[in-house]
């Protein structure tokens, strides 16, 4: 390959760590190829990011933009992890207030490309005026993008033939191949109020998503053709945009023996003693006014389980030999990490896209979804116990365990995922706005 010009690439993720961390991993991968990076977020989030590797420090500039003070948003709340979910629209209002500072940054720093998330519906016109190329980097799988809208204009102008929650419980008519990916009724009802219709931020999430897709030069998806190609191809056809898979961004250079800090040693000591039955390690990150355990719960499960309410080293826990399965809310990044360690999935989705992720990986037979009440999304303790036993110990679950092991080969293929990133970087080098 001939020596192409080195790029200056800015990255601007939504204020959630499930978005910021994959953006940060992509930033490091681009920097490894010799390109200059500006990673843009707010001061507290910048401080909470993983450390930049010393060899990449000269190429990665961490840019802090101050977040507006917004009514109903607690002081120092700069990410979704800092607030209960019903206050997320107010975080989006604060995020929209970054428009002015970001515009100023572009005028002085002039990146060749900016890679951005679903939320800044106001960003594409700014980029067009300044002659900066834009990548929409989707944290959502191609199946979710396909499900949410038939075209950019339909998403922006709310021209969807689906007008009731019930309409979202079946695959849409524009998906031309067999698929079971759709919302459950309880998911559709919640999505309608929180994401499909206008929320307290002043805009619907679908409007935001349609706007950034409509204004980008290319759609980048955390995906690879070896996992699926039909939905990725369909996204390009629906939105008339090039779609570039960037690989799955699997865990890089995992070493379970490193960073022997006191917290990990405490957790490891407990894990080392577990080898039979179904003991559990529950990482329960408590948000304000969120999950409350029943009185006496921790005392009753003593000896059978541990509830950990602060940050945990998830990769180290998953890589421990005593861990045999992963009960997950179905965040895409966590599922990729679990399958990297050959862990079959017990899926309990919560937010808008997680149900669709559960359906997708359910079709891959790498785990099962816990049965919920269709109307209200409640679940029975018996359903949880039955799902855990099936996946973890029973003969009937062996097929899921075997499929999870097979998926490891795909996710751990570093050379393959590197080629996807190489192709993405080459695309940016060859398709900049003149």
Coordinates of C-alpha atoms in Angstrom, one line a residue:
X1 CA 0.0 0.0 0.0
X2 CA 1.4 3.4 -0.9
X3 CA 2.0 5.8 2.0
X4 CA -1.2 7.8 2.4
X5 CA -1.5 11.1 4.4
X6 CA -1.7 10.8 8.1
X7 CA -5.1 11.8 9.4
X8 CA -6.4 13.9 12.3
X9 CA -9.5 12.1 13.6
X10 CA -11.8 13.4 16.3
X11 CA -14.1 11.1 18.2
X12 CA -17.2 12.3 20.0
X13 CA -19.2 9.6 21.9
X14 CA -22.5 9.9 23.7
X15 CA -22.1 10.3 27.5
X16 CA -22.4 6.6 28.5
X17 CA -19.5 4.3 29.3
X18 CA -21.0 1.6 27.1
X19 CA -20.4 4.1 24.2
X20 CA -17.3 5.9 25.4
X21 CA -15.2 2.8 26.0
X22 CA -15.7 1.3 22.5
X23 CA -15.0 4.8 21.0
X24 CA -11.8 4.9 23.1
X25 CA -10.8 1.5 21.9
X26 CA -11.3 2.5 18.3
X27 CA -9.3 5.7 19.0
X28 CA -6.4 3.7 20.2
X29 CA -6.6 1.3 17.2
X30 CA -6.5 4.3 14.8
X31 CA -3.6 5.9 16.7
X32 CA -1.7 2.6 16.5
X33 CA -1.7 3.1 12.7
X34 CA 0.1 6.5 13.2
X35 CA -2.9 8.9 13.0
X36 CA -3.5 11.9 15.3
X37 CA -6.6 11.6 17.6
X38 CA -8.7 14.1 19.5
X39 CA -11.0 12.3 21.9
X40 CA -13.7 14.7 23.0
X41 CA -15.9 14.4 26.1
X42 CA -16.5 16.2 29.4
X43 CA -14.0 16.7 32.2
X44 CA -15.2 14.0 34.6
X45 CA -15.6 11.4 31.9
X46 CA -12.1 12.1 30.6
X47 CA -10.7 11.5 34.1
X48 CA -12.6 8.2 34.3
X49 CA -11.3 6.8 31.0
X50 CA -8.6 4.1 31.0
X51 CA -5.1 5.4 30.9
X52 CA -3.7 6.1 27.4
X53 CA -0.8 3.6 26.7
X54 CA 2.5 5.4 26.9
X55 CA 3.4 4.5 23.3
X56 CA 0.2 6.2 22.0
X57 CA 0.2 9.3 24.3
X58 CA 1.9 11.5 21.7
X59 CA -0.9 10.8 19.3
X60 CA -4.0 11.0 21.5
X61 CA -5.2 14.3 22.8
X62 CA -8.0 14.1 25.4
X63 CA -10.3 17.2 24.9
X64 CA -12.5 18.2 27.8
X65 CA -15.6 20.4 27.0
X66 CA -17.6 21.7 30.0
X67 CA -21.1 20.4 30.4
X68 CA -23.9 22.9 30.9
X69 CA -25.8 23.0 34.2
X70 CA -29.3 21.8 33.5
X71 CA -32.3 21.7 35.7
X72 CA -33.2 18.3 37.1
X73 CA -29.6 17.0 36.4
X74 CA -27.6 16.4 39.6
X75 CA -24.4 18.3 40.1
X76 CA -21.3 16.4 38.6
X77 CA -23.6 14.1 36.6
X78 CA -21.7 13.7 33.3
X79 CA -22.7 10.1 32.3
X80 CA -25.7 7.8 32.4
X81 CA -24.0 5.8 35.2
X82 CA -24.4 8.9 37.4
X83 CA -28.2 9.2 37.1
X84 CA -31.3 7.1 37.2
X85 CA -32.6 6.3 33.8
X86 CA -35.6 8.7 33.9
X87 CA -33.2 11.6 34.1
X88 CA -31.3 10.6 30.8
X89 CA -33.3 13.2 28.7
X90 CA -31.8 16.0 30.9
X91 CA -28.3 14.6 30.3
X92 CA -29.2 14.9 26.5
X93 CA -30.1 18.6 27.0
X94 CA -26.7 19.2 28.6
X95 CA -25.1 17.2 25.8
X96 CA -26.8 19.4 23.2
X97 CA -25.2 22.4 25.0
X98 CA -21.8 21.1 23.8
X99 CA -22.7 22.4 20.3
X100 CA -21.0 25.8 20.8
X101 CA -17.8 24.6 22.4
X102 CA -17.4 21.8 19.9
X103 CA -17.9 24.2 17.0
X104 CA -15.1 26.4 18.5
X105 CA -12.8 23.3 18.8
X106 CA -13.3 22.5 15.1
X107 CA -12.5 26.0 14.0
X108 CA -9.1 25.9 15.7
X109 CA -8.2 22.2 15.3
X110 CA -9.7 21.3 11.9
X111 CA -9.8 17.5 12.0
X112 CA -10.1 15.6 8.7
X113 CA -12.8 13.3 10.1
X114 CA -15.0 13.2 13.2
X115 CA -16.5 9.9 14.4
X116 CA -19.7 10.6 16.3
X117 CA -22.5 8.8 18.1
X118 CA -26.4 8.8 17.7
X119 CA -27.2 11.8 19.9
X120 CA -25.8 15.0 18.2
X121 CA -28.5 15.6 15.7
X122 CA -27.2 19.2 15.3
X123 CA -23.7 18.1 14.3
X124 CA -23.9 17.2 10.5
X125 CA -24.7 20.8 9.4
X126 CA -21.7 22.1 11.3
X127 CA -19.5 19.6 9.6
X128 CA -20.9 20.4 6.2
X129 CA -20.2 24.1 6.7
X130 CA -16.6 23.4 7.8
X131 CA -15.8 20.8 5.2
X132 CA -15.1 18.1 7.8
X133 CA -16.0 14.5 6.9
X134 CA -18.3 12.5 9.4
X135 CA -18.6 8.9 10.4
X136 CA -21.6 7.7 12.4
X137 CA -20.2 4.9 14.5
X138 CA -23.1 2.8 15.6
X139 CA -23.0 1.2 19.1
X140 CA -26.2 -0.6 17.9
X141 CA -26.0 -3.7 15.8
X142 CA -27.0 -3.6 12.2
X143 CA -30.1 -5.6 13.1
X144 CA -31.2 -2.7 15.5
X145 CA -30.5 0.0 12.9
X146 CA -32.5 -2.0 10.3
X147 CA -35.4 -2.5 12.8
X148 CA -35.7 1.1 13.8
X149 CA -36.4 2.7 10.5
X150 CA -36.9 2.1 6.8
X151 CA -35.1 5.3 5.7
X152 CA -33.4 8.4 7.0
X153 CA -36.3 10.6 6.1
X154 CA -38.8 8.2 7.8
X155 CA -36.9 8.4 11.0
X156 CA -36.5 12.2 10.9
X157 CA -40.1 13.0 9.9
X158 CA -41.8 10.1 11.9
X159 CA -43.1 8.6 8.7
X160 CA -43.2 5.1 10.1
X161 CA -46.3 2.9 9.3
X162 CA -45.9 1.5 12.8
X163 CA -48.1 3.7 15.0
X164 CA -48.8 1.5 18.0
X165 CA -46.5 -0.5 20.3
X166 CA -48.0 -3.7 19.0
X167 CA -46.7 -2.9 15.5
X168 CA -43.1 -3.3 16.8
X169 CA -43.6 -6.8 18.1
X170 CA -43.0 -8.3 14.6
X171 CA -40.1 -7.8 12.2
X172 CA -40.9 -4.8 9.9
X173 CA -41.9 -5.4 6.3
X174 CA -38.7 -3.9 4.8
X175 CA -36.5 -6.7 6.2
X176 CA -36.5 -9.1 3.2
X177 CA -35.0 -12.2 4.8
X178 CA -36.2 -14.4 7.7
X179 CA -35.8 -12.8 11.1
X180 CA -37.2 -13.1 14.6
X181 CA -35.8 -9.8 15.7
X182 CA -38.5 -7.6 17.2
X183 CA -39.6 -6.1 20.5
X184 CA -41.6 -7.9 23.1
X185 CA -44.8 -6.0 23.9
X186 CA -43.4 -4.6 27.2
X187 CA -40.3 -3.5 25.4
X188 CA -42.3 -1.8 22.6
X189 CA -44.4 0.1 25.2
X190 CA -41.3 1.3 27.0
X191 CA -39.5 2.2 23.7
X192 CA -42.5 4.2 22.5
X193 CA -42.5 6.5 25.5
X194 CA -38.7 6.8 26.0
X195 CA -37.2 6.6 22.5
X196 CA -39.6 6.6 19.6
X197 CA -41.7 9.6 20.7
X198 CA -40.4 13.0 21.7
X199 CA -38.9 12.8 25.2
X200 CA -38.0 15.6 27.7
X201 CA -34.9 16.4 25.8
X202 CA -37.1 18.0 23.1
X203 CA -36.3 15.3 20.5
X204 CA -36.9 11.6 20.1
X205 CA -34.0 9.2 20.0
X206 CA -35.1 8.0 16.6
X207 CA -35.0 11.6 15.3
X208 CA -31.5 12.0 16.7
X209 CA -30.4 8.7 15.1
X210 CA -32.0 9.5 11.7
X211 CA -30.4 12.9 11.7
X212 CA -26.8 11.7 12.3
X213 CA -27.2 8.9 9.7
X214 CA -28.6 11.3 7.2
X215 CA -25.7 13.7 7.6
X216 CA -22.8 11.3 7.7
X217 CA -20.5 10.3 5.0
X218 CA -20.2 6.7 6.1
X219 CA -21.8 4.4 8.7
X220 CA -19.3 2.3 10.8
X221 CA -20.7 -0.6 12.7
X222 CA -19.1 -2.8 15.4
X223 CA -19.6 -5.9 13.3
X224 CA -18.0 -8.3 11.0
X225 CA -19.3 -10.2 8.0
X226 CA -18.4 -13.5 9.6
X227 CA -21.0 -12.7 12.4
X228 CA -23.6 -11.4 10.0
X229 CA -23.7 -9.6 6.7
X230 CA -27.4 -9.5 5.7
X231 CA -28.4 -6.7 8.2
X232 CA -25.2 -4.6 7.4
X233 CA -26.0 -4.8 3.7
X234 CA -29.6 -3.8 4.4
X235 CA -28.6 -0.7 6.5
X236 CA -26.6 0.6 3.5
X237 CA -29.6 -0.1 1.1
X238 CA -32.1 1.6 3.4
X239 CA -30.1 4.7 4.1
X240 CA -28.2 5.0 0.8
X241 CA -24.8 5.2 2.6
X242 CA -21.7 3.2 2.6
X243 CA -21.5 0.8 5.5
X244 CA -18.1 -0.2 6.8
X245 CA -17.8 -3.0 9.5
X246 CA -14.9 -2.2 11.9
X247 CA -14.7 -5.7 13.5
X248 CA -15.9 -6.6 17.0
X249 CA -13.3 -4.8 19.0
X250 CA -12.6 -7.8 21.2
X251 CA -10.7 -7.5 24.5
X252 CA -7.1 -6.6 23.7
X253 CA -4.1 -8.4 25.1
X254 CA -6.0 -9.8 28.2
X255 CA -3.7 -10.9 30.9
X256 CA -5.6 -12.2 34.0
X257 CA -2.4 -12.1 36.1
X258 CA -1.7 -8.4 35.8
X259 CA -2.8 -5.5 38.0
X260 CA -3.0 -7.5 41.2
X261 CA -4.7 -4.8 43.2
X262 CA -6.4 -5.4 46.5
X263 CA -9.9 -5.4 45.1
X264 CA -9.2 -8.0 42.5
X265 CA -7.3 -10.2 45.0
X266 CA -10.4 -10.1 47.3
X267 CA -12.7 -11.1 44.4
X268 CA -10.3 -13.7 43.2
X269 CA -10.0 -15.3 46.6
X270 CA -13.8 -15.8 46.6
X271 CA -13.8 -17.1 43.1
X272 CA -11.0 -19.6 43.8
X273 CA -13.3 -21.3 46.3
X274 CA -16.2 -21.8 43.9
X275 CA -16.4 -24.9 41.8
X276 CA -19.7 -26.7 42.2
X277 CA -23.4 -25.8 42.0
X278 CA -24.6 -22.4 41.0
X279 CA -22.9 -19.8 43.3
X280 CA -23.1 -16.3 41.9
X281 CA -21.1 -13.1 41.7
X282 CA -23.5 -10.2 41.1
X283 CA -22.0 -6.9 40.0
X284 CA -24.8 -4.5 41.0
X285 CA -23.9 -0.9 40.1
X286 CA -26.4 1.1 42.1
X287 CA -27.7 4.3 40.6
X288 CA -29.6 6.9 42.6
X289 CA -33.0 5.5 43.5
X290 CA -32.5 2.4 41.4
X291 CA -32.3 -1.3 42.4
X292 CA -33.0 -2.0 46.1
X293 CA -32.3 -5.4 47.4
X294 CA -34.9 -7.1 49.6
X295 CA -34.3 -6.8 53.3
X296 CA -31.9 -9.4 54.5
X297 CA -31.1 -10.6 51.0
X298 CA -27.3 -10.5 51.3
X299 CA -27.4 -12.4 54.7
X300 CA -29.7 -15.1 53.2
X301 CA -27.3 -15.8 50.3
X302 CA -24.2 -15.7 52.3
X303 CA -22.0 -18.6 51.2
X304 CA -23.9 -19.0 47.9
X305 CA -23.3 -15.6 46.4
X306 CA -21.7 -12.2 46.6
X307 CA -23.2 -8.8 45.7
X308 CA -20.6 -6.3 44.7
X309 CA -21.9 -2.7 44.4
X310 CA -18.9 -0.8 43.0
X311 CA -16.8 -1.1 39.8
X312 CA -15.4 -4.6 39.1
X313 CA -12.7 -5.9 36.8
X314 CA -15.2 -7.7 34.5
X315 CA -12.6 -9.2 32.1
X316 CA -10.6 -10.7 35.0
X317 CA -13.8 -12.2 36.5
X318 CA -15.0 -13.6 33.2
X319 CA -11.5 -15.1 32.6
X320 CA -11.5 -16.9 35.9
X321 CA -11.7 -20.7 35.6
X322 CA -14.6 -21.0 38.1
X323 CA -17.0 -18.9 36.0
X324 CA -19.2 -21.0 33.8
X325 CA -21.9 -18.6 32.5
X326 CA -22.9 -15.0 32.2
X327 CA -26.2 -13.6 33.3
X328 CA -26.4 -10.3 31.3
X329 CA -28.5 -7.3 30.6
X330 CA -27.4 -7.8 27.0
X331 CA -25.1 -4.8 26.4
X332 CA -23.3 -5.6 23.1
X333 CA -19.8 -5.0 24.5
X334 CA -20.4 -7.3 27.5
X335 CA -21.8 -10.1 25.3
X336 CA -18.7 -9.9 23.0
X337 CA -16.5 -10.1 26.1
X338 CA -18.4 -13.1 27.5
X339 CA -18.2 -15.0 24.3
X340 CA -14.4 -14.2 24.1
X341 CA -14.2 -16.2 27.3
X342 CA -16.5 -19.0 26.0
X343 CA -19.2 -18.2 28.5
X344 CA -22.8 -19.1 27.4
X345 CA -25.4 -16.4 28.0
X346 CA -28.4 -16.2 30.3
X347 CA -30.0 -13.1 28.8
X348 CA -32.2 -10.6 30.7
X349 CA -32.4 -7.5 28.5
X350 CA -33.4 -4.1 30.0
X351 CA -33.1 -1.1 27.6
X352 CA -34.3 -0.4 24.0
X353 CA -31.7 -2.3 21.9
X354 CA -30.9 -5.0 24.4
X355 CA -34.0 -7.0 23.6
X356 CA -33.0 -7.0 19.9
X357 CA -29.5 -8.0 20.8
X358 CA -30.9 -10.9 22.9
X359 CA -33.0 -12.1 19.9
X360 CA -30.0 -11.9 17.6
X361 CA -27.7 -13.9 19.8
X362 CA -30.5 -16.3 20.8
X363 CA -30.7 -17.1 17.1
X364 CA -27.0 -17.9 17.2
X365 CA -27.8 -20.4 19.9
X366 CA -25.0 -19.1 22.3
X367 CA -27.5 -18.7 25.2
X368 CA -31.2 -18.3 26.1
X369 CA -33.4 -15.4 27.2
X370 CA -35.2 -15.6 30.5
X371 CA -38.9 -15.7 29.9
X372 CA -40.7 -12.5 31.0
X373 CA -44.4 -11.5 31.2
X374 CA -45.2 -10.1 27.7
X375 CA -47.4 -7.3 29.0
X376 CA -45.3 -5.8 31.8
X377 CA -41.8 -7.4 31.5
X378 CA -41.9 -9.0 35.0
X379 CA -40.2 -12.3 35.5
X380 CA -40.6 -15.2 37.9
X381 CA -37.8 -16.5 40.1
X382 CA -38.5 -20.0 38.8
X383 CA -37.8 -18.7 35.2
X384 CA -34.4 -17.3 36.3
X385 CA -33.5 -20.6 38.1
X386 CA -34.6 -22.8 35.3
X387 CA -32.6 -20.7 32.7
X388 CA -29.4 -20.8 34.9
X389 CA -29.6 -24.6 35.4
X390 CA -30.2 -25.2 31.7
X391 CA -27.3 -23.2 30.5
X392 CA -24.8 -24.0 33.3
X393 CA -25.3 -27.7 34.3
X394 CA -28.0 -29.6 32.5
X395 CA -27.3 -31.9 29.5
X396 CA -29.9 -30.1 27.4
X397 CA -27.8 -26.9 27.7
X398 CA -24.7 -28.5 26.2
X399 CA -25.4 -27.2 22.7
X400 CA -25.4 -23.6 24.0
X401 CA -22.2 -24.2 25.8
X402 CA -20.6 -25.7 22.7
X403 CA -21.9 -22.8 20.5
X404 CA -20.4 -20.3 22.9
X405 CA -17.0 -22.0 22.6
X406 CA -17.3 -22.0 18.8
X407 CA -18.0 -18.2 18.9
X408 CA -14.7 -17.6 20.8
X409 CA -12.8 -18.6 17.6
X410 CA -14.5 -15.7 15.7
X411 CA -14.2 -13.1 18.4
X412 CA -10.5 -14.0 19.3
X413 CA -9.3 -13.8 15.7
X414 CA -7.1 -10.7 16.2
X415 CA -5.7 -10.7 12.6
X416 CA -9.2 -10.7 11.1
X417 CA -10.4 -7.8 13.3
X418 CA -7.2 -5.9 12.6
X419 CA -7.9 -6.2 8.9
X420 CA -11.4 -4.6 9.4
X421 CA -9.8 -1.6 11.2
X422 CA -7.2 -1.3 8.5
X423 CA -9.9 -1.2 5.9
X424 CA -11.8 1.4 7.8
X425 CA -8.8 3.6 8.2
X426 CA -8.0 3.2 4.5
X427 CA -11.6 4.2 3.7
X428 CA -11.1 7.5 5.7
X429 CA -7.8 8.2 3.9
X430 CA -9.4 7.7 0.5
X431 CA -12.8 9.4 1.0
X432 CA -12.1 12.7 2.8
X433 CA -14.0 15.8 1.8
X434 CA -11.9 17.7 -0.6

